[in-house]
PDB file of C-alpha atoms in Angstrom:
ATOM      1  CA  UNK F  14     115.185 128.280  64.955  1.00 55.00           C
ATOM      2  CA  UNK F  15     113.380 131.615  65.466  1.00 58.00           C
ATOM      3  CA  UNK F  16     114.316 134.293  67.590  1.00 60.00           C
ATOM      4  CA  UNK F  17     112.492 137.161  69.572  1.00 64.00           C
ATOM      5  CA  UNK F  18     112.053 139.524  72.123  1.00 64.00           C
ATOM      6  CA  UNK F  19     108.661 138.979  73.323  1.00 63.00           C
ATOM      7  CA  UNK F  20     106.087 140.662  75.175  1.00 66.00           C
ATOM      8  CA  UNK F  21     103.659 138.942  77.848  1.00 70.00           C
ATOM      9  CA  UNK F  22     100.813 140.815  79.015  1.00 71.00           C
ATOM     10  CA  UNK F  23      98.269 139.516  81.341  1.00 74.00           C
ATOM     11  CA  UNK F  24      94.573 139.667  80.507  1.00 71.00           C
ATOM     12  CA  UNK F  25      91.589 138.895  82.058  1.00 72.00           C
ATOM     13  CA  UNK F  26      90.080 138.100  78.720  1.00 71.00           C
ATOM     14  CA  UNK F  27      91.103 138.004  75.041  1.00 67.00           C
ATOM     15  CA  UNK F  28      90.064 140.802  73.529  1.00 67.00           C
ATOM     16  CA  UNK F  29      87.372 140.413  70.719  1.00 67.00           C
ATOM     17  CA  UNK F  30      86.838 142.565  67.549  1.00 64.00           C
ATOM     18  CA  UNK F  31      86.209 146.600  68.343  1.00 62.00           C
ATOM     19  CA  UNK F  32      86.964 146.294  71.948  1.00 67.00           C
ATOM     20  CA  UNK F  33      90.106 147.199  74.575  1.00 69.00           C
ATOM     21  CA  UNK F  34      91.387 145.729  77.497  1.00 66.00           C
ATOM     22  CA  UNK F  35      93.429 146.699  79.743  1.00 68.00           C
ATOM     23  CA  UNK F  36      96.662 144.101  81.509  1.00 70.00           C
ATOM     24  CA  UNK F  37      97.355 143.879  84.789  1.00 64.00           C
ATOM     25  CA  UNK F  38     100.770 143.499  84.355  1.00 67.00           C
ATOM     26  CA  UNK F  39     103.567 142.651  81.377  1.00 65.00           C
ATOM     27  CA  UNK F  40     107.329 141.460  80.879  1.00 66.00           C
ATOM     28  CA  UNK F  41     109.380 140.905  78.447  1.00 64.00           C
ATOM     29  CA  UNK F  42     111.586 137.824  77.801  1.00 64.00           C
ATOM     30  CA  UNK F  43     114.531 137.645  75.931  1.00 59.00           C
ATOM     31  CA  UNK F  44     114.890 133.750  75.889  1.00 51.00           C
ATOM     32  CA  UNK F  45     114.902 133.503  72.189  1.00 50.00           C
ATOM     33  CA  UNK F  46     111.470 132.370  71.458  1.00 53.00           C
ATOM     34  CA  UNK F  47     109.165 131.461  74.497  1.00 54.00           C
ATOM     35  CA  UNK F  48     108.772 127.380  75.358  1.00 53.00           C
ATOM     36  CA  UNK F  49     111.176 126.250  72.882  1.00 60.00           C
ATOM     37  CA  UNK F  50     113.635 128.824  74.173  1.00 66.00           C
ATOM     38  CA  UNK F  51     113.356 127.545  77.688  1.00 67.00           C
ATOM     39  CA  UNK F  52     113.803 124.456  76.764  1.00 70.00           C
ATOM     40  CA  UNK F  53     117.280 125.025  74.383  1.00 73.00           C
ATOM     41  CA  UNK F  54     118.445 126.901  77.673  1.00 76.00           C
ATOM     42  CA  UNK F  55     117.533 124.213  80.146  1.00 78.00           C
ATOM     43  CA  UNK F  56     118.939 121.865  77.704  1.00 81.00           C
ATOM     44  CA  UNK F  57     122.268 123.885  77.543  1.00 81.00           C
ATOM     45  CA  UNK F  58     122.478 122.780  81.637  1.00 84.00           C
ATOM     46  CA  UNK F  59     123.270 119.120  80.658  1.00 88.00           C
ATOM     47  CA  UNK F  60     124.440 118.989  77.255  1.00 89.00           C
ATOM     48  CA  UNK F  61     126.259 120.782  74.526  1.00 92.00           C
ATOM     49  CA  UNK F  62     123.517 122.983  72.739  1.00 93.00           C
ATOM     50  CA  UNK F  63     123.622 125.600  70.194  1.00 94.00           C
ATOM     51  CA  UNK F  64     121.391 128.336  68.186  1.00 93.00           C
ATOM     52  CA  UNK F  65     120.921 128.362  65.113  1.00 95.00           C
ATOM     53  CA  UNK F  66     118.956 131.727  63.264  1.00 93.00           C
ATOM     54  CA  UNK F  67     119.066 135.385  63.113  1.00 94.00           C
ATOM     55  CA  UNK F  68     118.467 138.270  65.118  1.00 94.00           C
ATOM     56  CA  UNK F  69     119.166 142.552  64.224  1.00 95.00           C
ATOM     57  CA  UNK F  70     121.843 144.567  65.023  1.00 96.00           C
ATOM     58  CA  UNK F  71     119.955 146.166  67.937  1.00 93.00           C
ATOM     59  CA  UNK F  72     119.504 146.103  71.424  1.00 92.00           C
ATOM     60  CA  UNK F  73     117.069 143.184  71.310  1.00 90.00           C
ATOM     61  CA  UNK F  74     119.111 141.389  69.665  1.00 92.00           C
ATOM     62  CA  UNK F  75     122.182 141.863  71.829  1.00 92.00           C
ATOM     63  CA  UNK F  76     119.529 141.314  75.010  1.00 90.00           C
ATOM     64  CA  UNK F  77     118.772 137.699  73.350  1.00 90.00           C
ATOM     65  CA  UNK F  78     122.467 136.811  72.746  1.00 92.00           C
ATOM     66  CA  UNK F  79     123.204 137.888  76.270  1.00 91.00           C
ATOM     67  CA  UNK F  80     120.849 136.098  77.581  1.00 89.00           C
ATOM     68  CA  UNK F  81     121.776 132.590  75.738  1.00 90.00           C
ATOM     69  CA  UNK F  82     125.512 132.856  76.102  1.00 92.00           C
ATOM     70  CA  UNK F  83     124.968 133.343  79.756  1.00 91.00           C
ATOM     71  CA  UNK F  84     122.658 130.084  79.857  1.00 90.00           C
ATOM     72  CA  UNK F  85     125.131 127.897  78.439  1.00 93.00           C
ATOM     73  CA  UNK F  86     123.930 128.344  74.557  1.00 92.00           C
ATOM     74  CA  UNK F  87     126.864 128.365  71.734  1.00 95.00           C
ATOM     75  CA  UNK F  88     125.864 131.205  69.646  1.00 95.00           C
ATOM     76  CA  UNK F  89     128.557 131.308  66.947  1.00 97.00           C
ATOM     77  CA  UNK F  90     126.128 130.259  64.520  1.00 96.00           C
ATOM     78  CA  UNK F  91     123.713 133.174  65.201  1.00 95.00           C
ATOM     79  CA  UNK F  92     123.414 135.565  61.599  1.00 95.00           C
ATOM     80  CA  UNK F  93     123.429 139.171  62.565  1.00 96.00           C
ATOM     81  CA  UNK F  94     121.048 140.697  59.701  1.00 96.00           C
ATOM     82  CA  UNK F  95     120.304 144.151  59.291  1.00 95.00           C
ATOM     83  CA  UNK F  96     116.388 143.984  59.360  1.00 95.00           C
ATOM     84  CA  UNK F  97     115.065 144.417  63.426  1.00 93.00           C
ATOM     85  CA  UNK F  98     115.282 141.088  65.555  1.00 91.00           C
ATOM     86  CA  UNK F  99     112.008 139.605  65.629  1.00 90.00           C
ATOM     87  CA  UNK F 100     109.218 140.554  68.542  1.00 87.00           C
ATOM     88  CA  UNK F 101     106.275 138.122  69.773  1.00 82.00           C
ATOM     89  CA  UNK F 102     103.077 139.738  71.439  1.00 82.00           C
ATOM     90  CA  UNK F 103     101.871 136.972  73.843  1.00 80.00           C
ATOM     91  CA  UNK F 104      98.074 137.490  75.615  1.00 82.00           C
ATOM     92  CA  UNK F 105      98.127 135.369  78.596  1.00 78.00           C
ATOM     93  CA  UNK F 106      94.300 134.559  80.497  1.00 81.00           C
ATOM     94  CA  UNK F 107      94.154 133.531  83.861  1.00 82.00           C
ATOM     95  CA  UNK F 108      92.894 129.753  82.472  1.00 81.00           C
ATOM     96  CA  UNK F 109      96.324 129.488  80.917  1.00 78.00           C
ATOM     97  CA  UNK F 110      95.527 129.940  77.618  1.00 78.00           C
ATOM     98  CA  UNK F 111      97.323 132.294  75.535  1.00 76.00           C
ATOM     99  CA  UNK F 112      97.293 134.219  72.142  1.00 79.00           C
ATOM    100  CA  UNK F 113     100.851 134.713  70.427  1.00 79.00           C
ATOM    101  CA  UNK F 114     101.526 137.387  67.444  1.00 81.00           C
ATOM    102  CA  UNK F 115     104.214 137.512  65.587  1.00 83.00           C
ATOM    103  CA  UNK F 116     107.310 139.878  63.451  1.00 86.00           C
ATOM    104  CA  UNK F 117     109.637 137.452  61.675  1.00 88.00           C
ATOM    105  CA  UNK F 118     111.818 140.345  60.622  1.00 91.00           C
ATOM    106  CA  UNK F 119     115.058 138.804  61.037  1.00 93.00           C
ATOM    107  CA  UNK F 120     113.991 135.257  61.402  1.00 92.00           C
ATOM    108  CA  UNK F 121     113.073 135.783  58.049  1.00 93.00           C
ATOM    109  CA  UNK F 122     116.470 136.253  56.660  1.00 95.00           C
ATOM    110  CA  UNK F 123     118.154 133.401  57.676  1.00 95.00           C
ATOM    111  CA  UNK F 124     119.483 131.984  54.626  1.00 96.00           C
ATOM    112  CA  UNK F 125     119.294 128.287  53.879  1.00 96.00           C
ATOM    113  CA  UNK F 126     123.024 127.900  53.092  1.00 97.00           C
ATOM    114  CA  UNK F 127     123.987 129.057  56.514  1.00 97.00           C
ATOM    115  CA  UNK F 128     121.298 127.129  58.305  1.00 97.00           C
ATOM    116  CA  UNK F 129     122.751 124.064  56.575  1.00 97.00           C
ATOM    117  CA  UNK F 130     126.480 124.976  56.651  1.00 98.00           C
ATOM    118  CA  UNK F 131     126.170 125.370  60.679  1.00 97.00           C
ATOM    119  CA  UNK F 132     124.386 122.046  60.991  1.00 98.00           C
ATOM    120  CA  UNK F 133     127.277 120.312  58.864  1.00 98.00           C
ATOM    121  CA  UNK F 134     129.892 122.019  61.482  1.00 97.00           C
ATOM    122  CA  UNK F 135     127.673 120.994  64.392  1.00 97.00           C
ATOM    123  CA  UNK F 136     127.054 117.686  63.740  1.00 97.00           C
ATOM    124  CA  UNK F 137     124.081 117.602  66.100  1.00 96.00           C
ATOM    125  CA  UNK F 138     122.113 114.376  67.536  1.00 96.00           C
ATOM    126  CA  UNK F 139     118.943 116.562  67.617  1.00 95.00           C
ATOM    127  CA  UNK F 140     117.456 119.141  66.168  1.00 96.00           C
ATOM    128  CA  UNK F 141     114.566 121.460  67.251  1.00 93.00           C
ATOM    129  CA  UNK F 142     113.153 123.744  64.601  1.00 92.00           C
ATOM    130  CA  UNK F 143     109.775 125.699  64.272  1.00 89.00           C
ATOM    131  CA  UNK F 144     108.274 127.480  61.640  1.00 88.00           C
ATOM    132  CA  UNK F 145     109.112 131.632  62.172  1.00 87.00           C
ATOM    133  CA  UNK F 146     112.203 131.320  59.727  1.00 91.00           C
ATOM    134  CA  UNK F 147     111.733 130.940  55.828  1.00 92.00           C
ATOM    135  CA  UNK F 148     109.709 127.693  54.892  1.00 90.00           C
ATOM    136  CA  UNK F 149     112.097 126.361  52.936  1.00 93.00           C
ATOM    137  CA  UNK F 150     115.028 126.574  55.131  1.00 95.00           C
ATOM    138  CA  UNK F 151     113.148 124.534  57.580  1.00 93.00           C
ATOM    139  CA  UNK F 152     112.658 122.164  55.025  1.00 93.00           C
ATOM    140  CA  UNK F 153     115.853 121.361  54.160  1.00 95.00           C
ATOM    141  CA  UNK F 154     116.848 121.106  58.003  1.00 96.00           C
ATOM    142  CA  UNK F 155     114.345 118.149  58.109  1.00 94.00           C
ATOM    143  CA  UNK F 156     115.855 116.662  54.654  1.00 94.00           C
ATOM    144  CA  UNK F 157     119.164 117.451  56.071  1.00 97.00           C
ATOM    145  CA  UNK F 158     117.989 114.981  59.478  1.00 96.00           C
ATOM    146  CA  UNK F 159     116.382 112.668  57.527  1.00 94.00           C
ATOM    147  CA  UNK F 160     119.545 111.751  55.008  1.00 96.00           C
ATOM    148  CA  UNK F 161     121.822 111.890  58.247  1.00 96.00           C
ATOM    149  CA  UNK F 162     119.345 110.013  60.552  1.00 96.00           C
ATOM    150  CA  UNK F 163     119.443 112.874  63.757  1.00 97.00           C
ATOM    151  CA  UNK F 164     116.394 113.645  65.474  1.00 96.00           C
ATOM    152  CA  UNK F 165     113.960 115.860  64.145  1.00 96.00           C
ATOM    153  CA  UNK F 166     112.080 117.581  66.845  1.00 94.00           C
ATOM    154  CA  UNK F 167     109.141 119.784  64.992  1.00 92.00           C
ATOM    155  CA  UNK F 168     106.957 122.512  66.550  1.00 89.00           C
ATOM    156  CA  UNK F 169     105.028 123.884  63.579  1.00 88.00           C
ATOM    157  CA  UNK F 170     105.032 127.396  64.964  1.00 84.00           C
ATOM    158  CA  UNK F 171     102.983 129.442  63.255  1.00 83.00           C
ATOM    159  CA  UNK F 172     101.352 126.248  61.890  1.00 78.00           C
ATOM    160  CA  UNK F 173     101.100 126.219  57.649  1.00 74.00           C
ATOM    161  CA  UNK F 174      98.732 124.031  55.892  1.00 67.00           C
ATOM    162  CA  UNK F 175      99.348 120.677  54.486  1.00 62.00           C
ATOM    163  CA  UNK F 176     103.172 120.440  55.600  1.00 62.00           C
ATOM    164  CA  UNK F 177     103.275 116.573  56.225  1.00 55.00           C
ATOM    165  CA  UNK F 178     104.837 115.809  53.113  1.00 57.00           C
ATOM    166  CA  UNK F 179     108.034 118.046  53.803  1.00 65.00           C
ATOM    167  CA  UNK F 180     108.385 117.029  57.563  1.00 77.00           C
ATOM    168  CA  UNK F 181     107.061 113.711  58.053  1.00 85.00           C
ATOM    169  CA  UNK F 182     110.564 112.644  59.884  1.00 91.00           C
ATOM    170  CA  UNK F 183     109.118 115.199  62.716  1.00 92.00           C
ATOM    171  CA  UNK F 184     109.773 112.648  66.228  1.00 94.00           C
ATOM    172  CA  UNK F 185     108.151 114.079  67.431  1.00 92.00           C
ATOM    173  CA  UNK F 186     105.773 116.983  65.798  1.00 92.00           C
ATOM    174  CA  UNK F 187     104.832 119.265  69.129  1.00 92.00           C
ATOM    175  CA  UNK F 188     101.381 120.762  68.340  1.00 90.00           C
ATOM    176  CA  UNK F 189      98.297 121.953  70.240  1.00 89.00           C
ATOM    177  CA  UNK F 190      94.799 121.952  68.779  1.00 89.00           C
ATOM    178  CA  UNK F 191      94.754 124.816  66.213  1.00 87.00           C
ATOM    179  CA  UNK F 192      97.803 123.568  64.682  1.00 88.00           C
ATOM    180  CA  UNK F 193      97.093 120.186  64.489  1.00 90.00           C
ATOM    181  CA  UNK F 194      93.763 121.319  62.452  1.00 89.00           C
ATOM    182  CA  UNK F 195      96.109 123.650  60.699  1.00 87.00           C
ATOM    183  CA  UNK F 196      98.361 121.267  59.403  1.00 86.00           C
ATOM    184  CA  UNK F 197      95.949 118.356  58.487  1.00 87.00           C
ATOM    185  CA  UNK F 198      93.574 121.017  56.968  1.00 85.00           C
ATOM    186  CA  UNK F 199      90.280 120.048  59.368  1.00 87.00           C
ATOM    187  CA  UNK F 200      87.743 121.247  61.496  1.00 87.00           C
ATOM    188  CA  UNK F 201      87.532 118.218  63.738  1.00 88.00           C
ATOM    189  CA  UNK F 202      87.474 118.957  67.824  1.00 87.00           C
ATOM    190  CA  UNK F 203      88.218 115.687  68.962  1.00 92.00           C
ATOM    191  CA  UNK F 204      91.839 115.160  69.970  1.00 91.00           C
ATOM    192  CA  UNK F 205      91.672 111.559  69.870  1.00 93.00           C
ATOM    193  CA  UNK F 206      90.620 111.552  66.077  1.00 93.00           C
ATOM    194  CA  UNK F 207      93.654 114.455  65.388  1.00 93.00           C
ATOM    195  CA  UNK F 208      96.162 112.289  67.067  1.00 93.00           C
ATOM    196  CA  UNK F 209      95.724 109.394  65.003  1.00 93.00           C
ATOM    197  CA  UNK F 210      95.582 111.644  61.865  1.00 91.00           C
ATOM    198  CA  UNK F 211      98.707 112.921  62.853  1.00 90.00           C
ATOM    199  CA  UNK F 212     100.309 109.538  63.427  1.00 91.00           C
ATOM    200  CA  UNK F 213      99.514 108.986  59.838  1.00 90.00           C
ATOM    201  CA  UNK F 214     101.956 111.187  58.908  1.00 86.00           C
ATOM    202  CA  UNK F 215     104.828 111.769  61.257  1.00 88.00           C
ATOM    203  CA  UNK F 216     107.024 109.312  63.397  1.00 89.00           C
ATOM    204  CA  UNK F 217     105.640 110.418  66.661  1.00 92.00           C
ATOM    205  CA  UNK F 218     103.428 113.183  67.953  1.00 91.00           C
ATOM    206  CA  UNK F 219     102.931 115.471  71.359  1.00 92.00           C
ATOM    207  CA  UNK F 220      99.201 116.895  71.174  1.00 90.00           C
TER     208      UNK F 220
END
């Protein structure tokens, strides 16, 4: 999995090309990454859960460990790289919606062999991955799933094109609109017709 230190500011609109708005108010979070993070540290309440990924040698970093150890999270498989821990810049409108930017940084130097080797030690009945660490490492955690027959839980975050093939054992794939059209390479607005699409491809899916 990823991890950041994020940044939510409140708008009262998205700001469009050439212009500036002001927040009303921001905080940061040092859950790891956002929704999936909450969830890893409100699954660490009722079962044995641990992180898997990379963060800096910095104070963000240190922040986000703190913060999972004291939730309950085993972090003995976190890599500590020397490249920044990664940030996410979240816009958050008043009809929920939100915009999300992202730094990898260290996310991106989680190597394969380690993501692999900690999975082996784990031996874990489920497995929740997203897309903020190298492709190819989250890859091979779904191949690694698939051969051992643990749950693959998939939220293609930030959504690539065309990456059915590679995950298709996803149960389920987690999207929202844009990366459902993302990853099936449409246009199409109706959520019944991406669903089904979807289905084609991977075991179950939350749209």
């Amino acid at each position: 999995r990823s991890c950041a230190c994020g940044r939510i500011s409140a708008m009262s609109s998205r700001p469009l090309g050439r212009n500036t708005r002001r927040t009303s108010r921001s905080a940061r979070c040092d859950n790891g990454d956002g929704i999936t993070g909450t969830i890893m540290m409100s699954a660490a309440r009722i079962i044995s859960t641990a992180f898997v990924g990379a963060v800096g040698r910095d104070s963000a970093g240190r922040r986000i460990e703190e913060t999972l150890t004291g939730a309950g999270v085993n972090i003995d498989y976190i890599s500590r790289v020397e490249a920044p821990t990664g940030r996410a810049y979240v816009q958050l409108t008043p009809d929920g919606e939100n915009s999300i930017t992202v730094m990898a940084l260290a996310n991106h130097q989680l190597l394969l062999e380690d993501a692999v080797a900690a999975l082996e030690r784990l031996e874990p009945s489920l497995v929740l991955a997203q897309l903020e660490v190298p492709k190819e490492v989250t890859i091979a955690v779904a191949k690694w799933c698939h051969e051992r027959k643990v749950r693959f839980v998939f939220n293609p975050s930030p959504a690539q094109t065309r990456m059915g093939a590679t995950i298709s054992n996803a149960d389920p794939l987690i999207v929202n609109h844009a990366e459902a059209q993302a990853i099936l390479g449409t246009g199409s607005d109706d959520p019944s017709s991406l669903a089904r699409q979807l289905a084609d491809h991977f075991n179950s899916v939350v749209l």
